[in-house]
PDB file of C-alpha atoms in Angstrom:
ATOM      1  CA  MET C   1      72.524 -98.778  85.406  1.00 75.00           C
ATOM      2  CA  ASP C   2      75.660 -96.800  86.161  1.00 81.00           C
ATOM      3  CA  CYS C   3      76.536 -95.760  89.707  1.00 89.00           C
ATOM      4  CA  LEU C   4      76.850 -92.203  90.727  1.00 90.00           C
ATOM      5  CA  PRO C   5      80.355 -90.589  90.387  1.00 91.00           C
ATOM      6  CA  TYR C   6      82.636 -90.704  93.411  1.00 92.00           C
ATOM      7  CA  MET C   7      85.947 -89.222  94.330  1.00 92.00           C
ATOM      8  CA  ALA C   8      88.828 -91.714  94.489  1.00 93.00           C
ATOM      9  CA  GLY C   9      92.678 -91.381  94.878  1.00 91.00           C
ATOM     10  CA  GLY C  10      95.158 -91.861  92.133  1.00 92.00           C
ATOM     11  CA  GLU C  11      98.456 -93.710  92.252  1.00 92.00           C
ATOM     12  CA  TRP C  12     100.693 -92.812  95.175  1.00 94.00           C
ATOM     13  CA  GLY C  13     103.693 -90.699  94.186  1.00 93.00           C
ATOM     14  CA  LYS C  14     107.358 -91.239  95.165  1.00 92.00           C
ATOM     15  CA  CYS C  15     108.307 -90.956  98.781  1.00 89.00           C
ATOM     16  CA  SER C  16     109.642 -87.452  99.528  1.00 86.00           C
ATOM     17  CA  VAL C  17     112.907 -88.863 101.098  1.00 81.00           C
ATOM     18  CA  SER C  18     115.412 -91.447 100.194  1.00 80.00           C
ATOM     19  CA  CYS C  19     115.969 -92.473 103.801  1.00 75.00           C
ATOM     20  CA  GLY C  20     114.102 -92.021 107.025  1.00 74.00           C
ATOM     21  CA  LEU C  21     110.476 -90.856 107.420  1.00 76.00           C
ATOM     22  CA  GLY C  22     108.880 -88.892 104.554  1.00 83.00           C
ATOM     23  CA  ILE C  23     105.457 -88.431 102.914  1.00 87.00           C
ATOM     24  CA  GLN C  24     103.710 -89.596  99.692  1.00 92.00           C
ATOM     25  CA  ARG C  25     101.045 -87.723  97.832  1.00 92.00           C
ATOM     26  CA  ARG C  26      98.396 -88.578  95.275  1.00 94.00           C
ATOM     27  CA  GLU C  27      95.862 -86.657  93.205  1.00 92.00           C
ATOM     28  CA  PRO C  28      92.047 -86.967  93.547  1.00 93.00           C
ATOM     29  CA  VAL C  29      90.364 -88.790  90.649  1.00 93.00           C
ATOM     30  CA  CYS C  30      86.707 -88.571  89.723  1.00 95.00           C
ATOM     31  CA  ARG C  31      85.375 -92.085  88.883  1.00 92.00           C
ATOM     32  CA  ARG C  32      82.201 -93.997  88.156  1.00 92.00           C
ATOM     33  CA  LEU C  33      81.395 -97.721  88.260  1.00 90.00           C
ATOM     34  CA  THR C  34      79.463 -98.647  85.102  1.00 90.00           C
ATOM     35  CA  SER C  35      76.671-101.314  84.848  1.00 86.00           C
ATOM     36  CA  ALA C  36      79.194-103.535  83.236  1.00 87.00           C
ATOM     37  CA  GLY C  37      81.426-103.342  86.325  1.00 86.00           C
ATOM     38  CA  GLN C  38      84.150-101.202  84.828  1.00 88.00           C
ATOM     39  CA  GLN C  39      85.855 -98.203  86.582  1.00 89.00           C
ATOM     40  CA  VAL C  40      85.620 -95.126  84.316  1.00 91.00           C
ATOM     41  CA  THR C  41      87.517 -91.839  85.029  1.00 92.00           C
ATOM     42  CA  LEU C  42      85.459 -88.770  84.614  1.00 92.00           C
ATOM     43  CA  ALA C  43      86.242 -85.084  84.528  1.00 92.00           C
ATOM     44  CA  ARG C  44      86.978 -83.824  88.034  1.00 89.00           C
ATOM     45  CA  ARG C  45      84.191 -81.215  87.810  1.00 90.00           C
ATOM     46  CA  LEU C  46      81.655 -84.008  87.879  1.00 91.00           C
ATOM     47  CA  CYS C  47      82.778 -84.803  91.407  1.00 93.00           C
ATOM     48  CA  ASN C  48      82.756 -81.187  92.721  1.00 91.00           C
ATOM     49  CA  GLY C  49      81.550 -81.096  96.360  1.00 89.00           C
ATOM     50  CA  LEU C  50      82.252 -84.768  96.953  1.00 91.00           C
ATOM     51  CA  SER C  51      84.680 -85.738  99.710  1.00 90.00           C
ATOM     52  CA  SER C  52      88.026 -87.419  98.664  1.00 88.00           C
ATOM     53  CA  PRO C  53      89.949 -90.153 100.418  1.00 92.00           C
ATOM     54  CA  PRO C  54      93.285 -89.250 102.130  1.00 92.00           C
ATOM     55  CA  LEU C  55      95.681 -87.774  99.700  1.00 92.00           C
ATOM     56  CA  VAL C  56      98.815 -87.699 101.910  1.00 91.00           C
ATOM     57  CA  ARG C  57     100.383 -90.566 103.875  1.00 90.00           C
ATOM     58  CA  THR C  58     103.730 -91.188 105.585  1.00 88.00           C
ATOM     59  CA  CYS C  59     106.345 -93.412 104.064  1.00 88.00           C
ATOM     60  CA  ARG C  60     109.383 -94.913 105.808  1.00 84.00           C
ATOM     61  CA  MET C  61     112.530 -95.715 103.831  1.00 84.00           C
ATOM     62  CA  ILE C  62     115.759 -97.196 104.936  1.00 79.00           C
ATOM     63  CA  THR C  63     117.398 -95.775 108.045  1.00 68.00           C
ATOM     64  CA  CYS C  64     119.455 -92.689 107.263  1.00 66.00           C
ATOM     65  CA  PRO C  65     123.230 -92.856 107.977  1.00 61.00           C
ATOM     66  CA  SER C  66     124.323 -90.358 110.619  1.00 56.00           C
ATOM     67  CA  LEU C  67     125.224 -87.000 109.111  1.00 53.00           C
ATOM     68  CA  SER C  68     128.342 -85.270 110.320  1.00 60.00           C
ATOM     69  CA  ARG C  69     128.268 -81.482 110.599  1.00 73.00           C
ATOM     70  CA  ILE C  70     130.446 -79.574 108.222  1.00 76.00           C
ATOM     71  CA  TYR C  71     132.564 -76.566 109.263  1.00 81.00           C
ATOM     72  CA  ILE C  72     134.189 -74.309 106.677  1.00 80.00           C
ATOM     73  CA  GLN C  73     136.321 -71.425 107.969  1.00 82.00           C
ATOM     74  CA  THR C  74     136.343 -68.467 105.598  1.00 74.00           C
ATOM     75  CA  ARG C  75     138.061 -65.775 107.685  1.00 78.00           C
ATOM     76  CA  GLN C  76     141.173 -65.946 110.013  1.00 82.00           C
ATOM     77  CA  GLU C  77     140.314 -66.276 113.677  1.00 85.00           C
ATOM     78  CA  LYS C  78     142.562 -66.807 116.650  1.00 88.00           C
ATOM     79  CA  ARG C  79     140.663 -69.758 118.156  1.00 90.00           C
ATOM     80  CA  LEU C  80     137.718 -72.061 117.226  1.00 90.00           C
ATOM     81  CA  HIS C  81     135.783 -74.332 119.497  1.00 90.00           C
ATOM     82  CA  LEU C  82     134.243 -77.320 117.665  1.00 90.00           C
ATOM     83  CA  THR C  83     132.640 -80.566 118.701  1.00 89.00           C
ATOM     84  CA  ILE C  84     133.562 -84.222 117.856  1.00 89.00           C
ATOM     85  CA  GLY C  85     131.527 -85.848 115.163  1.00 83.00           C
ATOM     86  CA  GLY C  86     132.099 -83.495 112.184  1.00 79.00           C
ATOM     87  CA  ARG C  87     134.335 -82.509 109.332  1.00 81.00           C
ATOM     88  CA  ALA C  88     136.207 -79.207 109.249  1.00 86.00           C
ATOM     89  CA  TYR C  89     137.977 -77.235 106.594  1.00 85.00           C
ATOM     90  CA  LEU C  90     140.066 -74.634 108.511  1.00 88.00           C
ATOM     91  CA  LEU C  91     142.717 -71.986 107.752  1.00 87.00           C
ATOM     92  CA  PRO C  92     146.340 -72.488 108.883  1.00 90.00           C
ATOM     93  CA  LYS C  93     147.565 -70.843 112.087  1.00 90.00           C
ATOM     94  CA  THR C  94     144.163 -71.106 113.700  1.00 91.00           C
ATOM     95  CA  SER C  95     144.107 -72.602 117.199  1.00 93.00           C
ATOM     96  CA  LEU C  96     141.470 -75.376 117.571  1.00 94.00           C
ATOM     97  CA  ILE C  97     139.769 -76.976 120.502  1.00 94.00           C
ATOM     98  CA  ILE C  98     137.799 -80.167 119.724  1.00 94.00           C
ATOM     99  CA  LYS C  99     135.300 -80.986 122.518  1.00 92.00           C
ATOM    100  CA  CYS C 100     134.330 -84.541 123.254  1.00 91.00           C
ATOM    101  CA  PRO C 101     131.184 -84.386 125.477  1.00 89.00           C
ATOM    102  CA  VAL C 102     130.400 -87.458 127.419  1.00 86.00           C
ATOM    103  CA  ARG C 103     127.970 -88.553 130.192  1.00 83.00           C
ATOM    104  CA  ARG C 104     128.530 -90.989 133.065  1.00 82.00           C
ATOM    105  CA  PHE C 105     132.280 -91.057 132.330  1.00 87.00           C
ATOM    106  CA  GLN C 106     135.396 -89.657 133.988  1.00 88.00           C
ATOM    107  CA  LYS C 107     136.788 -87.132 131.525  1.00 88.00           C
ATOM    108  CA  SER C 108     140.350 -87.801 132.607  1.00 87.00           C
ATOM    109  CA  TYR C 109     140.013 -91.250 130.982  1.00 89.00           C
ATOM    110  CA  ILE C 110     139.206 -89.805 127.527  1.00 92.00           C
ATOM    111  CA  ARG C 111     141.771 -90.837 124.904  1.00 91.00           C
ATOM    112  CA  TRP C 112     142.519 -89.376 121.514  1.00 93.00           C
ATOM    113  CA  GLU C 113     144.004 -90.938 118.359  1.00 92.00           C
ATOM    114  CA  LYS C 114     145.001 -89.502 114.985  1.00 91.00           C
ATOM    115  CA  ASP C 115     144.932 -91.551 111.827  1.00 89.00           C
ATOM    116  CA  GLY C 116     144.653 -94.687 113.866  1.00 87.00           C
ATOM    117  CA  HIS C 117     147.581 -94.013 116.233  1.00 89.00           C
ATOM    118  CA  PRO C 118     147.733 -92.776 119.794  1.00 88.00           C
ATOM    119  CA  LEU C 119     148.128 -89.022 119.741  1.00 85.00           C
ATOM    120  CA  PRO C 120     151.409 -87.641 121.078  1.00 77.00           C
ATOM    121  CA  SER C 121     151.374 -84.767 123.521  1.00 72.00           C
ATOM    122  CA  CYS C 122     153.507 -81.685 123.383  1.00 77.00           C
ATOM    123  CA  LYS C 123     153.266 -77.903 124.073  1.00 77.00           C
ATOM    124  CA  ARG C 124     151.475 -77.322 120.800  1.00 84.00           C
ATOM    125  CA  LEU C 125     149.096 -80.295 121.191  1.00 87.00           C
ATOM    126  CA  GLY C 126     147.511 -81.713 124.306  1.00 89.00           C
ATOM    127  CA  ILE C 127     144.406 -82.855 126.158  1.00 91.00           C
ATOM    128  CA  THR C 128     142.627 -80.475 128.464  1.00 91.00           C
ATOM    129  CA  LYS C 129     141.199 -81.384 131.923  1.00 90.00           C
ATOM    130  CA  SER C 130     137.802 -81.655 130.339  1.00 91.00           C
ATOM    131  CA  GLY C 131     139.037 -84.202 127.825  1.00 92.00           C
ATOM    132  CA  SER C 132     139.011 -81.787 124.814  1.00 94.00           C
ATOM    133  CA  LEU C 133     141.807 -81.836 122.349  1.00 94.00           C
ATOM    134  CA  LYS C 134     143.663 -78.587 121.943  1.00 94.00           C
ATOM    135  CA  ILE C 135     145.831 -77.794 118.888  1.00 94.00           C
ATOM    136  CA  HIS C 136     147.832 -74.529 118.838  1.00 92.00           C
ATOM    137  CA  SER C 137     148.347 -72.838 115.457  1.00 91.00           C
ATOM    138  CA  LEU C 138     147.189 -75.346 112.877  1.00 91.00           C
ATOM    139  CA  GLY C 139     149.774 -76.521 110.346  1.00 88.00           C
ATOM    140  CA  VAL C 140     149.864 -79.098 107.588  1.00 86.00           C
ATOM    141  CA  VAL C 141     150.977 -81.802 109.987  1.00 88.00           C
ATOM    142  CA  ASP C 142     147.590 -81.543 111.738  1.00 90.00           C
ATOM    143  CA  SER C 143     145.404 -82.624 108.857  1.00 89.00           C
ATOM    144  CA  GLY C 144     143.942 -86.066 109.407  1.00 89.00           C
ATOM    145  CA  VAL C 145     141.152 -88.060 111.173  1.00 91.00           C
ATOM    146  CA  TYR C 146     140.990 -87.582 114.948  1.00 93.00           C
ATOM    147  CA  VAL C 147     139.094 -90.041 117.202  1.00 92.00           C
ATOM    148  CA  CYS C 148     137.822 -89.411 120.683  1.00 92.00           C
ATOM    149  CA  ILE C 149     137.682 -92.677 122.698  1.00 91.00           C
ATOM    150  CA  ALA C 150     135.796 -92.877 125.988  1.00 89.00           C
ATOM    151  CA  GLY C 151     135.573 -96.478 127.011  1.00 86.00           C
ATOM    152  CA  PRO C 152     133.565 -98.481 124.419  1.00 84.00           C
ATOM    153  CA  ALA C 153     132.275 -95.317 122.794  1.00 85.00           C
ATOM    154  CA  SER C 154     134.092 -93.236 120.119  1.00 86.00           C
ATOM    155  CA  ASP C 155     133.580 -90.667 117.544  1.00 87.00           C
ATOM    156  CA  THR C 156     135.631 -89.044 114.738  1.00 88.00           C
ATOM    157  CA  PHE C 157     136.593 -85.595 113.536  1.00 90.00           C
ATOM    158  CA  THR C 158     138.111 -85.071 110.123  1.00 88.00           C
ATOM    159  CA  LEU C 159     140.323 -82.027 109.770  1.00 90.00           C
ATOM    160  CA  LYS C 160     141.603 -80.517 106.512  1.00 87.00           C
ATOM    161  CA  LEU C 161     143.367 -77.222 105.923  1.00 87.00           C
ATOM    162  CA  ILE C 162     142.540 -74.621 103.263  1.00 81.00           C
ATOM    163  CA  GLY C 163     145.586 -72.904 101.650  1.00 74.00           C
ATOM    164  CA  SER C 164     145.857 -69.225 100.717  1.00 63.00           C
ATOM    165  CA  ASP C 165     144.469 -69.923  97.264  1.00 58.00           C
ATOM    166  CA  SER C 166     141.486 -71.859  98.668  1.00 57.00           C
ATOM    167  CA  ARG C 167     142.902 -75.199  97.745  1.00 62.00           C
ATOM    168  CA  LEU C 168     142.702 -78.064 100.218  1.00 67.00           C
ATOM    169  CA  ILE C 169     146.129 -78.773 101.778  1.00 69.00           C
ATOM    170  CA  ASP C 170     147.199 -82.393 102.384  1.00 61.00           C
ATOM    171  CA  ARG C 171     150.330 -83.526 104.079  1.00 56.00           C
ATOM    172  CA  PRO C 172     153.004 -83.980 101.367  1.00 50.00           C
ATOM    173  CA  VAL C 173     154.608 -87.260 100.707  1.00 45.00           C
ATOM    174  CA  GLU C 174     158.354 -87.684 101.397  1.00 43.00           C
ATOM    175  CA  ASN C 175     160.565 -87.521  98.283  1.00 43.00           C
ATOM    176  CA  GLU C 176     157.834 -85.884  96.338  1.00 40.00           C
ATOM    177  CA  SER C 177     159.632 -83.125  94.449  1.00 40.00           C
ATOM    178  CA  ASP C 178     156.784 -81.534  92.483  1.00 40.00           C
ATOM    179  CA  PRO C 179     153.946 -80.668  94.697  1.00 38.00           C
ATOM    180  CA  GLU C 180     150.446 -80.366  93.258  1.00 38.00           C
ATOM    181  CA  PRO C 181     149.867 -77.004  91.580  1.00 38.00           C
ATOM    182  CA  GLY C 182     148.547 -74.484  94.054  1.00 36.00           C
ATOM    183  CA  LEU C 183     150.006 -76.328  96.941  1.00 32.00           C
ATOM    184  CA  ASP C 184     152.411 -73.705  98.163  1.00 34.00           C
ATOM    185  CA  LEU C 185     154.107 -75.283 101.218  1.00 29.00           C
ATOM    186  CA  THR C 186     156.271 -72.181 101.992  1.00 32.00           C
ATOM    187  CA  ARG C 187     153.141 -70.416 103.034  1.00 33.00           C
ATOM    188  CA  ILE C 188     152.189 -73.034 105.566  1.00 30.00           C
ATOM    189  CA  GLN C 189     153.851 -73.174 108.919  1.00 33.00           C
ATOM    190  CA  PRO C 190     156.035 -75.070 109.523  1.00 34.00           C
ATOM    191  CA  ARG C 191     157.711 -75.802 106.281  1.00 35.00           C
ATOM    192  CA  PHE C 192     157.611 -79.540 105.496  1.00 38.00           C
ATOM    193  CA  ASN C 193     160.505 -81.517 106.762  1.00 44.00           C
ATOM    194  CA  PRO C 194     160.511 -85.379 106.548  1.00 44.00           C
ATOM    195  CA  GLN C 195     162.197 -85.473 109.982  1.00 45.00           C
ATOM    196  CA  ASP C 196     159.176 -83.823 111.534  1.00 45.00           C
ATOM    197  CA  TRP C 197     157.334 -87.180 111.362  1.00 46.00           C
ATOM    198  CA  ASP C 198     158.114 -90.607 112.804  1.00 50.00           C
ATOM    199  CA  PRO C 199     157.865 -93.796 110.729  1.00 50.00           C
ATOM    200  CA  GLN C 200     154.103 -94.047 111.628  1.00 48.00           C
ATOM    201  CA  GLY C 201     153.426 -90.610 110.139  1.00 46.00           C
ATOM    202  CA  LEU C 202     153.007 -88.827 113.434  1.00 47.00           C
ATOM    203  CA  PRO C 203     154.674 -85.575 114.479  1.00 48.00           C
ATOM    204  CA  HIS C 204     157.514 -85.829 116.877  1.00 47.00           C
ATOM    205  CA  CYS C 205     156.294 -84.837 120.348  1.00 52.00           C
ATOM    206  CA  LEU C 206     156.563 -86.052 123.899  1.00 34.00           C
ATOM    207  CA  PRO C 207     155.260 -89.585 124.344  1.00 34.00           C
ATOM    208  CA  PHE C 208     151.547 -89.802 124.916  1.00 32.00           C
ATOM    209  CA  THR C 209     150.401 -92.237 127.566  1.00 31.00           C
ATOM    210  CA  PRO C 210     146.861 -93.686 127.055  1.00 32.00           C
ATOM    211  CA  SER C 211     144.538 -93.318 129.989  1.00 32.00           C
ATOM    212  CA  LEU C 212     143.276 -96.370 131.785  1.00 30.00           C
ATOM    213  CA  LYS C 213     139.963 -97.809 130.657  1.00 31.00           C
ATOM    214  CA  GLY C 214     137.020 -96.415 132.607  1.00 30.00           C
ATOM    215  CA  PRO C 215     133.345 -97.242 133.033  1.00 28.00           C
ATOM    216  CA  SER C 216     130.962 -97.425 130.085  1.00 26.00           C
ATOM    217  CA  LEU C 217     129.349 -94.222 128.672  1.00 31.00           C
ATOM    218  CA  SER C 218     127.562 -92.796 125.749  1.00 32.00           C
ATOM    219  CA  LEU C 219     128.831 -89.766 123.857  1.00 37.00           C
ATOM    220  CA  LEU C 220     126.559 -86.697 124.110  1.00 36.00           C
ATOM    221  CA  PRO C 221     125.097 -85.345 120.884  1.00 35.00           C
ATOM    222  CA  SER C 222     126.541 -82.087 119.771  1.00 35.00           C
ATOM    223  CA  SER C 223     124.321 -79.058 119.592  1.00 34.00           C
ATOM    224  CA  GLY C 224     124.689 -76.309 116.946  1.00 34.00           C
ATOM    225  CA  VAL C 225     127.750 -74.685 115.567  1.00 34.00           C
ATOM    226  CA  GLU C 226     130.003 -73.317 118.292  1.00 33.00           C
ATOM    227  CA  ALA C 227     132.141 -71.114 116.071  1.00 33.00           C
ATOM    228  CA  SER C 228     131.627 -68.499 113.384  1.00 34.00           C
ATOM    229  CA  VAL C 229     132.598 -70.701 110.564  1.00 44.00           C
ATOM    230  CA  LEU C 230     130.671 -71.484 107.410  1.00 42.00           C
ATOM    231  CA  GLN C 231     130.256 -67.678 106.778  1.00 32.00           C
ATOM    232  CA  VAL C 232     129.769 -65.856 103.502  1.00 29.00           C
ATOM    233  CA  GLN C 233     128.888 -62.250 102.874  1.00 28.00           C
ATOM    234  CA  ALA C 234     125.143 -61.630 102.485  1.00 27.00           C
ATOM    235  CA  GLY C 235     124.210 -60.798  98.941  1.00 28.00           C
ATOM    236  CA  ALA C 236     127.217 -62.673  97.514  1.00 27.00           C
ATOM    237  CA  SER C 237     126.794 -63.678  93.937  1.00 28.00           C
ATOM    238  CA  GLY C 238     126.914 -67.373  93.053  1.00 34.00           C
ATOM    239  CA  LEU C 239     126.706 -69.973  95.763  1.00 37.00           C
ATOM    240  CA  GLN C 240     124.236 -69.122  98.472  1.00 43.00           C
ATOM    241  CA  PRO C 241     124.803 -70.180 102.150  1.00 44.00           C
ATOM    242  CA  TRP C 242     122.028 -72.787 102.207  1.00 45.00           C
ATOM    243  CA  SER C 243     123.169 -74.135  98.858  1.00 57.00           C
ATOM    244  CA  LEU C 244     126.747 -74.459  99.928  1.00 62.00           C
ATOM    245  CA  GLU C 245     125.916 -76.287 103.192  1.00 60.00           C
ATOM    246  CA  GLU C 246     123.547 -78.618 101.445  1.00 64.00           C
ATOM    247  CA  ARG C 247     125.985 -79.514  98.678  1.00 69.00           C
ATOM    248  CA  VAL C 248     128.834 -80.064 101.088  1.00 70.00           C
ATOM    249  CA  ARG C 249     126.722 -82.337 103.300  1.00 67.00           C
ATOM    250  CA  ASN C 250     125.549 -84.302 100.273  1.00 72.00           C
ATOM    251  CA  VAL C 251     129.157 -84.792  99.103  1.00 73.00           C
ATOM    252  CA  SER C 252     130.276 -85.904 102.690  1.00 70.00           C
ATOM    253  CA  LEU C 253     127.313 -88.258 102.827  1.00 70.00           C
ATOM    254  CA  GLN C 254     128.257 -89.775  99.530  1.00 71.00           C
ATOM    255  CA  ALA C 255     131.774 -90.319 100.779  1.00 70.00           C
ATOM    256  CA  GLU C 256     130.612 -91.866 104.061  1.00 68.00           C
ATOM    257  CA  THR C 257     128.308 -94.245 102.229  1.00 70.00           C
ATOM    258  CA  GLY C 258     130.974 -95.258  99.744  1.00 72.00           C
ATOM    259  CA  GLU C 259     129.368 -93.801  96.656  1.00 74.00           C
ATOM    260  CA  ILE C 260     132.418 -91.710  95.926  1.00 75.00           C
ATOM    261  CA  SER C 261     136.052 -91.814  97.420  1.00 73.00           C
ATOM    262  CA  GLN C 262     137.333 -89.525  99.990  1.00 67.00           C
ATOM    263  CA  ASP C 263     139.769 -88.051  97.430  1.00 66.00           C
ATOM    264  CA  GLN C 264     136.809 -87.314  95.077  1.00 74.00           C
ATOM    265  CA  ALA C 265     134.831 -85.745  97.937  1.00 73.00           C
ATOM    266  CA  SER C 266     137.812 -83.515  98.853  1.00 69.00           C
ATOM    267  CA  GLN C 267     138.174 -82.377  95.279  1.00 70.00           C
ATOM    268  CA  ILE C 268     134.493 -81.545  94.960  1.00 76.00           C
ATOM    269  CA  ILE C 269     134.524 -79.600  98.316  1.00 73.00           C
ATOM    270  CA  TYR C 270     137.657 -77.856  97.119  1.00 67.00           C
ATOM    271  CA  THR C 271     135.716 -76.679  94.087  1.00 72.00           C
ATOM    272  CA  LEU C 272     132.860 -75.469  96.227  1.00 71.00           C
ATOM    273  CA  ILE C 273     135.218 -73.630  98.612  1.00 68.00           C
ATOM    274  CA  THR C 274     136.875 -71.988  95.526  1.00 63.00           C
ATOM    275  CA  GLU C 275     133.497 -70.934  94.233  1.00 65.00           C
ATOM    276  CA  MET C 276     132.532 -69.599  97.616  1.00 61.00           C
ATOM    277  CA  ALA C 277     135.778 -67.643  97.940  1.00 58.00           C
ATOM    278  CA  GLY C 278     135.274 -66.055  94.581  1.00 59.00           C
ATOM    279  CA  ALA C 279     131.772 -65.061  95.612  1.00 55.00           C
ATOM    280  CA  GLN C 280     132.972 -63.675  98.919  1.00 52.00           C
ATOM    281  CA  GLN C 281     135.635 -61.611  97.278  1.00 54.00           C
ATOM    282  CA  ALA C 282     133.101 -60.150  94.804  1.00 55.00           C
ATOM    283  CA  SER C 283     130.778 -59.379  97.683  1.00 52.00           C
ATOM    284  CA  THR C 284     133.543 -57.816  99.764  1.00 51.00           C
ATOM    285  CA  GLU C 285     134.295 -55.407  96.858  1.00 56.00           C
ATOM    286  CA  GLN C 286     130.600 -54.673  96.528  1.00 55.00           C
ATOM    287  CA  TRP C 287     130.303 -54.147 100.275  1.00 51.00           C
ATOM    288  CA  ARG C 288     133.218 -51.642 100.281  1.00 54.00           C
ATOM    289  CA  GLY C 289     131.556 -49.767  97.427  1.00 55.00           C
ATOM    290  CA  THR C 290     128.344 -49.694  99.224  1.00 50.00           C
ATOM    291  CA  LYS C 291     129.925 -48.551 102.513  1.00 47.00           C
ATOM    292  CA  GLU C 292     131.594 -45.691 100.739  1.00 50.00           C
ATOM    293  CA  GLU C 293     128.247 -44.584  99.305  1.00 48.00           C
ATOM    294  CA  THR C 294     126.011 -45.194 102.333  1.00 45.00           C
ATOM    295  CA  GLY C 295     128.334 -45.840 105.284  1.00 47.00           C
ATOM    296  CA  ASN C 296     126.299 -48.985 106.253  1.00 40.00           C
ATOM    297  CA  PRO C 297     127.985 -52.315 105.795  1.00 37.00           C
ATOM    298  CA  LYS C 298     126.047 -55.378 104.858  1.00 36.00           C
ATOM    299  CA  GLY C 299     125.709 -58.177 107.454  1.00 33.00           C
ATOM    300  CA  ASN C 300     126.983 -61.759 107.537  1.00 31.00           C
ATOM    301  CA  VAL C 301     125.024 -64.907 107.277  1.00 28.00           C
ATOM    302  CA  LEU C 302     125.928 -67.808 109.591  1.00 28.00           C
ATOM    303  CA  LEU C 303     125.094 -71.284 108.311  1.00 30.00           C
ATOM    304  CA  ARG C 304     123.508 -73.439 110.909  1.00 29.00           C
TER     305      ARG C 304
END
């Protein structure tokens, strides 16, 4: 004699995340055990009113690599305050302060490096009393990877510049007579001169004296976006704010995990910036037309 129908759970689906903690789901299935000992699947209506087993469970994948925050500046501002542990695409002539928050560590002992070399100090570039790095009027020479070092702890900050045509600007190579199309160095201050850099590729400034090693510490986690970067006009056609941020983060994560090269990541992000700039320009024209008609401008959206 066959047993009564009962509600069972189907096969578990794929974990909702590729790393970290996620969830798995499965569908309820109506079944019955026959007199021959076989499991038979029935129409779900035959199990109406019967309780089902758990249909959702947690799943744990590999540990996620740390995700750096992404900053993209889309309008000229006099000064930006950002925090170590991120990647920034900023406009030339912007003054930048990169904070390096620490605990249980004397801030005067904080050291900074750029592209693997001790950072020189001059009027345009220096370390504040709080250990922050201050760069006045960003130029092509400032692109690179900055490292804040506090005892045994350290963190990085990658800085790239966006040209007037939304192309990413890289420091040119000496004796390179034909710059990449769109790379108008005359619009970047200062104009490239091979004598501006020493043999190690660092700008000529006053010598920088590394601080003495201090006690151990841990770098404080950064909290939120400190500057009005990563902005696009609300209602812009094409790339939406959340889509842009997600795509840039995915590209940066792929570069950090080695799935794609840094050059490939920069080219993809340049394409995203160009698309965003086009959408912003179209939105600005639409905003001006709306303002003329209604007198009420549309707001901005800040990605966080």
